Amino acid sequence: METARTASLIAAVVTTGLVSGLFWGFAVAVMPALRGAGDRPAVEVMQRVNVSILNGWFLAGYLGAPLFTGLALVLHLPADGREVLPPLIAAFVASVLALIVTGRVNIPLNNALEQAGPADGLADPAAVRRAFEGPWVRANVWRTLLCTAATGLLAWALVLYGQSR
């Protein structure tokens, strides 16, 4: 059981860290870079990103983060050393909230961007971009903060767990 607790905590830290790093990369590099691009190229790049990101590697981290965090939480419920539970609970809540932000804001905006049609055929690419970019960036900042907080909380839980052994 100790091996499962340790492995689930490590997997939660790694997957949540990967996802928070991806969102952070968009916040500090990708979206600022696109801010300087024209409307049509910005729409085209985001449409391409939205297609290419749907792959097994992304999904393993994106879905693995809350799943491994939840597993670690469940495995620690009956355990000694309950000091690990507060950061695990908080990390799980933050991870689920990040999923909610993504599901309620980012994914619908990605879908609307795709439904607008190919960037080179858009009558008003500026309007398509305006409808997407601001709300998407704001939601991405929130999910970045939530995932980063979850990563820190999971690291804290891992330290506490190690100290209790």
PDB file of N, CA and C in Angstrom, residues 10-76:
ATOM      1  N   ILE A  10       3.576  10.779  -6.618  1.00  0.00           N
ATOM      2  CA  ILE A  10       4.567  11.185  -7.622  1.00  0.00           C
ATOM      3  C   ILE A  10       3.892  11.394  -8.972  1.00  0.00           C
ATOM      4  N   ALA A  11       3.014  10.482  -9.362  1.00  0.00           N
ATOM      5  CA  ALA A  11       2.307  10.624 -10.642  1.00  0.00           C
ATOM      6  C   ALA A  11       1.439  11.883 -10.648  1.00  0.00           C
ATOM      7  N   ALA A  12       0.816  12.204  -9.527  1.00  0.00           N
ATOM      8  CA  ALA A  12       0.002  13.416  -9.433  1.00  0.00           C
ATOM      9  C   ALA A  12       0.862  14.664  -9.581  1.00  0.00           C
ATOM     10  N   VAL A  13       2.018  14.687  -8.914  1.00  0.00           N
ATOM     11  CA  VAL A  13       2.921  15.843  -9.024  1.00  0.00           C
ATOM     12  C   VAL A  13       3.394  16.009 -10.469  1.00  0.00           C
ATOM     13  N   VAL A  14       3.806  14.927 -11.081  1.00  0.00           N
ATOM     14  CA  VAL A  14       4.350  15.003 -12.445  1.00  0.00           C
ATOM     15  C   VAL A  14       3.278  15.430 -13.443  1.00  0.00           C
ATOM     16  N   THR A  15       2.127  14.770 -13.434  1.00  0.00           N
ATOM     17  CA  THR A  15       1.099  15.104 -14.422  1.00  0.00           C
ATOM     18  C   THR A  15       0.546  16.516 -14.213  1.00  0.00           C
ATOM     19  N   THR A  16       0.336  16.899 -12.974  1.00  0.00           N
ATOM     20  CA  THR A  16      -0.173  18.242 -12.698  1.00  0.00           C
ATOM     21  C   THR A  16       0.877  19.286 -13.065  1.00  0.00           C
ATOM     22  N   GLY A  17       2.136  18.972 -12.794  1.00  0.00           N
ATOM     23  CA  GLY A  17       3.211  19.890 -13.192  1.00  0.00           C
ATOM     24  C   GLY A  17       3.307  20.055 -14.697  1.00  0.00           C
ATOM     25  N   LEU A  18       3.140  18.963 -15.423  1.00  0.00           N
ATOM     26  CA  LEU A  18       3.170  19.046 -16.887  1.00  0.00           C
ATOM     27  C   LEU A  18       2.035  19.919 -17.416  1.00  0.00           C
ATOM     28  N   VAL A  19       0.842  19.730 -16.878  1.00  0.00           N
ATOM     29  CA  VAL A  19      -0.311  20.498 -17.342  1.00  0.00           C
ATOM     30  C   VAL A  19      -0.160  21.974 -16.955  1.00  0.00           C
ATOM     31  N   SER A  20       0.267  22.245 -15.739  1.00  0.00           N
ATOM     32  CA  SER A  20       0.449  23.645 -15.352  1.00  0.00           C
ATOM     33  C   SER A  20       1.540  24.287 -16.196  1.00  0.00           C
ATOM     34  N   GLY A  21       2.573  23.541 -16.537  1.00  0.00           N
ATOM     35  CA  GLY A  21       3.628  24.075 -17.403  1.00  0.00           C
ATOM     36  C   GLY A  21       3.130  24.369 -18.805  1.00  0.00           C
ATOM     37  N   LEU A  22       2.275  23.504 -19.321  1.00  0.00           N
ATOM     38  CA  LEU A  22       1.693  23.753 -20.642  1.00  0.00           C
ATOM     39  C   LEU A  22       0.856  25.024 -20.622  1.00  0.00           C
ATOM     40  N   PHE A  23      -0.027  25.147 -19.645  1.00  0.00           N
ATOM     41  CA  PHE A  23      -0.880  26.334 -19.563  1.00  0.00           C
ATOM     42  C   PHE A  23      -0.034  27.589 -19.343  1.00  0.00           C
ATOM     43  N   TRP A  24       1.009  27.483 -18.514  1.00  0.00           N
ATOM     44  CA  TRP A  24       1.901  28.607 -18.260  1.00  0.00           C
ATOM     45  C   TRP A  24       2.615  29.015 -19.547  1.00  0.00           C
ATOM     46  N   GLY A  25       3.050  28.026 -20.331  1.00  0.00           N
ATOM     47  CA  GLY A  25       3.702  28.323 -21.605  1.00  0.00           C
ATOM     48  C   GLY A  25       2.799  29.115 -22.537  1.00  0.00           C
ATOM     49  N   PHE A  26       1.517  28.766 -22.554  1.00  0.00           N
ATOM     50  CA  PHE A  26       0.567  29.544 -23.354  1.00  0.00           C
ATOM     51  C   PHE A  26       0.438  30.955 -22.797  1.00  0.00           C
ATOM     52  N   ALA A  27       0.385  31.084 -21.463  1.00  0.00           N
ATOM     53  CA  ALA A  27       0.193  32.390 -20.832  1.00  0.00           C
ATOM     54  C   ALA A  27       1.375  33.332 -21.054  1.00  0.00           C
ATOM     55  N   VAL A  28       2.586  32.798 -21.015  1.00  0.00           N
ATOM     56  CA  VAL A  28       3.758  33.679 -21.060  1.00  0.00           C
ATOM     57  C   VAL A  28       4.468  33.715 -22.405  1.00  0.00           C
ATOM     58  N   ALA A  29       4.126  32.811 -23.328  1.00  0.00           N
ATOM     59  CA  ALA A  29       4.853  32.779 -24.600  1.00  0.00           C
ATOM     60  C   ALA A  29       3.932  32.720 -25.816  1.00  0.00           C
ATOM     61  N   VAL A  30       3.073  31.727 -25.871  1.00  0.00           N
ATOM     62  CA  VAL A  30       2.277  31.522 -27.095  1.00  0.00           C
ATOM     63  C   VAL A  30       1.305  32.667 -27.328  1.00  0.00           C
ATOM     64  N   MET A  31       0.475  32.966 -26.356  1.00  0.00           N
ATOM     65  CA  MET A  31      -0.532  34.010 -26.568  1.00  0.00           C
ATOM     66  C   MET A  31       0.095  35.398 -26.697  1.00  0.00           C
ATOM     67  N   PRO A  32       1.130  35.742 -25.917  1.00  0.00           N
ATOM     68  CA  PRO A  32       1.792  37.028 -26.181  1.00  0.00           C
ATOM     69  C   PRO A  32       2.410  37.100 -27.581  1.00  0.00           C
ATOM     70  N   ALA A  33       2.952  35.993 -28.068  1.00  0.00           N
ATOM     71  CA  ALA A  33       3.515  35.983 -29.423  1.00  0.00           C
ATOM     72  C   ALA A  33       2.417  36.196 -30.456  1.00  0.00           C
ATOM     73  N   LEU A  34       1.277  35.555 -30.251  1.00  0.00           N
ATOM     74  CA  LEU A  34       0.169  35.706 -31.196  1.00  0.00           C
ATOM     75  C   LEU A  34      -0.445  37.104 -31.147  1.00  0.00           C
ATOM     76  N   ARG A  35      -0.317  37.768 -30.010  1.00  0.00           N
ATOM     77  CA  ARG A  35      -0.834  39.131 -29.879  1.00  0.00           C
ATOM     78  C   ARG A  35      -0.224  40.033 -30.947  1.00  0.00           C
ATOM     79  N   GLY A  36       1.036  39.761 -31.293  1.00  0.00           N
ATOM     80  CA  GLY A  36       1.722  40.573 -32.293  1.00  0.00           C
ATOM     81  C   GLY A  36       1.468  40.138 -33.725  1.00  0.00           C
ATOM     82  N   ALA A  37       0.724  39.057 -33.916  1.00  0.00           N
ATOM     83  CA  ALA A  37       0.445  38.548 -35.265  1.00  0.00           C
ATOM     84  C   ALA A  37      -0.845  39.165 -35.796  1.00  0.00           C
ATOM     85  N   GLY A  38      -1.005  39.091 -37.087  1.00  0.00           N
ATOM     86  CA  GLY A  38      -2.248  39.541 -37.707  1.00  0.00           C
ATOM     87  C   GLY A  38      -3.406  38.639 -37.312  1.00  0.00           C
ATOM     88  N   ASP A  39      -4.606  39.105 -37.572  1.00  0.00           N
ATOM     89  CA  ASP A  39      -5.798  38.360 -37.167  1.00  0.00           C
ATOM     90  C   ASP A  39      -5.890  36.993 -37.833  1.00  0.00           C
ATOM     91  N   ARG A  40      -5.716  36.963 -39.134  1.00  0.00           N
ATOM     92  CA  ARG A  40      -5.846  35.699 -39.866  1.00  0.00           C
ATOM     93  C   ARG A  40      -4.789  34.686 -39.419  1.00  0.00           C
ATOM     94  N   PRO A  41      -3.506  35.068 -39.331  1.00  0.00           N
ATOM     95  CA  PRO A  41      -2.507  34.093 -38.848  1.00  0.00           C
ATOM     96  C   PRO A  41      -2.758  33.648 -37.401  1.00  0.00           C
ATOM     97  N   ALA A  42      -3.219  34.554 -36.555  1.00  0.00           N
ATOM     98  CA  ALA A  42      -3.482  34.186 -35.161  1.00  0.00           C
ATOM     99  C   ALA A  42      -4.608  33.163 -35.076  1.00  0.00           C
ATOM    100  N   VAL A  43      -5.663  33.378 -35.837  1.00  0.00           N
ATOM    101  CA  VAL A  43      -6.770  32.426 -35.857  1.00  0.00           C
ATOM    102  C   VAL A  43      -6.298  31.085 -36.411  1.00  0.00           C
ATOM    103  N   GLU A  44      -5.535  31.126 -37.477  1.00  0.00           N
ATOM    104  CA  GLU A  44      -5.049  29.885 -38.092  1.00  0.00           C
ATOM    105  C   GLU A  44      -4.157  29.092 -37.132  1.00  0.00           C
ATOM    106  N   VAL A  45      -3.260  29.769 -36.452  1.00  0.00           N
ATOM    107  CA  VAL A  45      -2.363  29.078 -35.519  1.00  0.00           C
ATOM    108  C   VAL A  45      -3.163  28.442 -34.387  1.00  0.00           C
ATOM    109  N   MET A  46      -4.105  29.173 -33.812  1.00  0.00           N
ATOM    110  CA  MET A  46      -4.886  28.596 -32.720  1.00  0.00           C
ATOM    111  C   MET A  46      -5.759  27.444 -33.198  1.00  0.00           C
ATOM    112  N   GLN A  47      -6.276  27.537 -34.407  1.00  0.00           N
ATOM    113  CA  GLN A  47      -7.028  26.402 -34.950  1.00  0.00           C
ATOM    114  C   GLN A  47      -6.132  25.176 -35.079  1.00  0.00           C
ATOM    115  N   ARG A  48      -4.909  25.380 -35.525  1.00  0.00           N
ATOM    116  CA  ARG A  48      -3.971  24.260 -35.661  1.00  0.00           C
ATOM    117  C   ARG A  48      -3.582  23.690 -34.296  1.00  0.00           C
ATOM    118  N   VAL A  49      -3.351  24.573 -33.337  1.00  0.00           N
ATOM    119  CA  VAL A  49      -3.016  24.124 -31.980  1.00  0.00           C
ATOM    120  C   VAL A  49      -4.160  23.299 -31.405  1.00  0.00           C
ATOM    121  N   ASN A  50      -5.378  23.765 -31.593  1.00  0.00           N
ATOM    122  CA  ASN A  50      -6.541  23.074 -31.034  1.00  0.00           C
ATOM    123  C   ASN A  50      -6.717  21.676 -31.605  1.00  0.00           C
ATOM    124  N   VAL A  51      -6.252  21.453 -32.813  1.00  0.00           N
ATOM    125  CA  VAL A  51      -6.303  20.117 -33.407  1.00  0.00           C
ATOM    126  C   VAL A  51      -5.117  19.279 -32.927  1.00  0.00           C
ATOM    127  N   SER A  52      -3.930  19.861 -32.961  1.00  0.00           N
ATOM    128  CA  SER A  52      -2.728  19.080 -32.640  1.00  0.00           C
ATOM    129  C   SER A  52      -2.621  18.703 -31.168  1.00  0.00           C
ATOM    130  N   ILE A  53      -3.243  19.492 -30.300  1.00  0.00           N
ATOM    131  CA  ILE A  53      -3.114  19.201 -28.870  1.00  0.00           C
ATOM    132  C   ILE A  53      -3.953  17.991 -28.451  1.00  0.00           C
ATOM    133  N   LEU A  54      -4.916  17.628 -29.259  1.00  0.00           N
ATOM    134  CA  LEU A  54      -5.749  16.470 -28.926  1.00  0.00           C
ATOM    135  C   LEU A  54      -5.017  15.186 -29.306  1.00  0.00           C
ATOM    136  N   ASN A  55      -4.115  14.791 -28.422  1.00  0.00           N
ATOM    137  CA  ASN A  55      -3.324  13.580 -28.630  1.00  0.00           C
ATOM    138  C   ASN A  55      -3.166  12.856 -27.295  1.00  0.00           C
ATOM    139  N   GLY A  56      -2.678  11.658 -27.359  1.00  0.00           N
ATOM    140  CA  GLY A  56      -2.553  10.833 -26.164  1.00  0.00           C
ATOM    141  C   GLY A  56      -1.649  11.414 -25.093  1.00  0.00           C
ATOM    142  N   TRP A  57      -0.576  12.052 -25.485  1.00  0.00           N
ATOM    143  CA  TRP A  57       0.346  12.633 -24.505  1.00  0.00           C
ATOM    144  C   TRP A  57      -0.330  13.729 -23.702  1.00  0.00           C
ATOM    145  N   PHE A  58      -1.025  14.621 -24.410  1.00  0.00           N
ATOM    146  CA  PHE A  58      -1.735  15.690 -23.712  1.00  0.00           C
ATOM    147  C   PHE A  58      -2.820  15.102 -22.810  1.00  0.00           C
ATOM    148  N   LEU A  59      -3.613  14.194 -23.351  1.00  0.00           N
ATOM    149  CA  LEU A  59      -4.711  13.636 -22.574  1.00  0.00           C
ATOM    150  C   LEU A  59      -4.217  12.863 -21.352  1.00  0.00           C
ATOM    151  N   ALA A  60      -3.075  12.196 -21.475  1.00  0.00           N
ATOM    152  CA  ALA A  60      -2.522  11.466 -20.329  1.00  0.00           C
ATOM    153  C   ALA A  60      -2.218  12.427 -19.176  1.00  0.00           C
ATOM    154  N   GLY A  61      -1.637  13.561 -19.480  1.00  0.00           N
ATOM    155  CA  GLY A  61      -1.356  14.544 -18.430  1.00  0.00           C
ATOM    156  C   GLY A  61      -2.600  15.253 -17.956  1.00  0.00           C
ATOM    157  N   TYR A  62      -3.415  15.712 -18.906  1.00  0.00           N
ATOM    158  CA  TYR A  62      -4.608  16.489 -18.588  1.00  0.00           C
ATOM    159  C   TYR A  62      -5.593  15.681 -17.744  1.00  0.00           C
ATOM    160  N   LEU A  63      -5.844  14.447 -18.131  1.00  0.00           N
ATOM    161  CA  LEU A  63      -6.754  13.596 -17.360  1.00  0.00           C
ATOM    162  C   LEU A  63      -6.041  12.921 -16.190  1.00  0.00           C
ATOM    163  N   GLY A  64      -4.744  12.658 -16.362  1.00  0.00           N
ATOM    164  CA  GLY A  64      -3.978  12.027 -15.295  1.00  0.00           C
ATOM    165  C   GLY A  64      -3.852  12.898 -14.061  1.00  0.00           C
ATOM    166  N   ALA A  65      -3.766  14.196 -14.245  1.00  0.00           N
ATOM    167  CA  ALA A  65      -3.595  15.097 -13.098  1.00  0.00           C
ATOM    168  C   ALA A  65      -4.714  14.938 -12.068  1.00  0.00           C
ATOM    169  N   PRO A  66      -5.975  15.103 -12.444  1.00  0.00           N
ATOM    170  CA  PRO A  66      -7.014  14.922 -11.421  1.00  0.00           C
ATOM    171  C   PRO A  66      -7.200  13.457 -11.018  1.00  0.00           C
ATOM    172  N   LEU A  67      -6.977  12.533 -11.948  1.00  0.00           N
ATOM    173  CA  LEU A  67      -7.149  11.119 -11.602  1.00  0.00           C
ATOM    174  C   LEU A  67      -6.102  10.656 -10.592  1.00  0.00           C
ATOM    175  N   PHE A  68      -4.836  10.995 -10.831  1.00  0.00           N
ATOM    176  CA  PHE A  68      -3.794  10.588  -9.887  1.00  0.00           C
ATOM    177  C   PHE A  68      -3.924  11.330  -8.562  1.00  0.00           C
ATOM    178  N   THR A  69      -4.355  12.586  -8.616  1.00  0.00           N
ATOM    179  CA  THR A  69      -4.556  13.338  -7.378  1.00  0.00           C
ATOM    180  C   THR A  69      -5.695  12.713  -6.575  1.00  0.00           C
ATOM    181  N   GLY A  70      -6.776  12.369  -7.262  1.00  0.00           N
ATOM    182  CA  GLY A  70      -7.892  11.707  -6.584  1.00  0.00           C
ATOM    183  C   GLY A  70      -7.499  10.349  -6.027  1.00  0.00           C
ATOM    184  N   LEU A  71      -6.715   9.600  -6.801  1.00  0.00           N
ATOM    185  CA  LEU A  71      -6.243   8.296  -6.325  1.00  0.00           C
ATOM    186  C   LEU A  71      -5.370   8.456  -5.084  1.00  0.00           C
ATOM    187  N   ALA A  72      -4.455   9.409  -5.114  1.00  0.00           N
ATOM    188  CA  ALA A  72      -3.599   9.647  -3.947  1.00  0.00           C
ATOM    189  C   ALA A  72      -4.436  10.013  -2.724  1.00  0.00           C
ATOM    190  N   LEU A  73      -5.446  10.824  -2.955  1.00  0.00           N
ATOM    191  CA  LEU A  73      -6.326  11.223  -1.855  1.00  0.00           C
ATOM    192  C   LEU A  73      -7.046  10.009  -1.272  1.00  0.00           C
ATOM    193  N   VAL A  74      -7.634   9.187  -2.111  1.00  0.00           N
ATOM    194  CA  VAL A  74      -8.353   7.994  -1.653  1.00  0.00           C
ATOM    195  C   VAL A  74      -7.409   7.037  -0.919  1.00  0.00           C
ATOM    196  N   LEU A  75      -6.219   6.855  -1.462  1.00  0.00           N
ATOM    197  CA  LEU A  75      -5.271   5.927  -0.835  1.00  0.00           C
ATOM    198  C   LEU A  75      -4.767   6.428   0.516  1.00  0.00           C
ATOM    199  N   HIS A  76      -4.817   7.751   0.724  1.00  0.00           N
ATOM    200  CA  HIS A  76      -4.342   8.298   1.993  1.00  0.00           C
ATOM    201  C   HIS A  76      -5.452   8.440   3.034  1.00  0.00           C
TER     202      HIS A  76
END
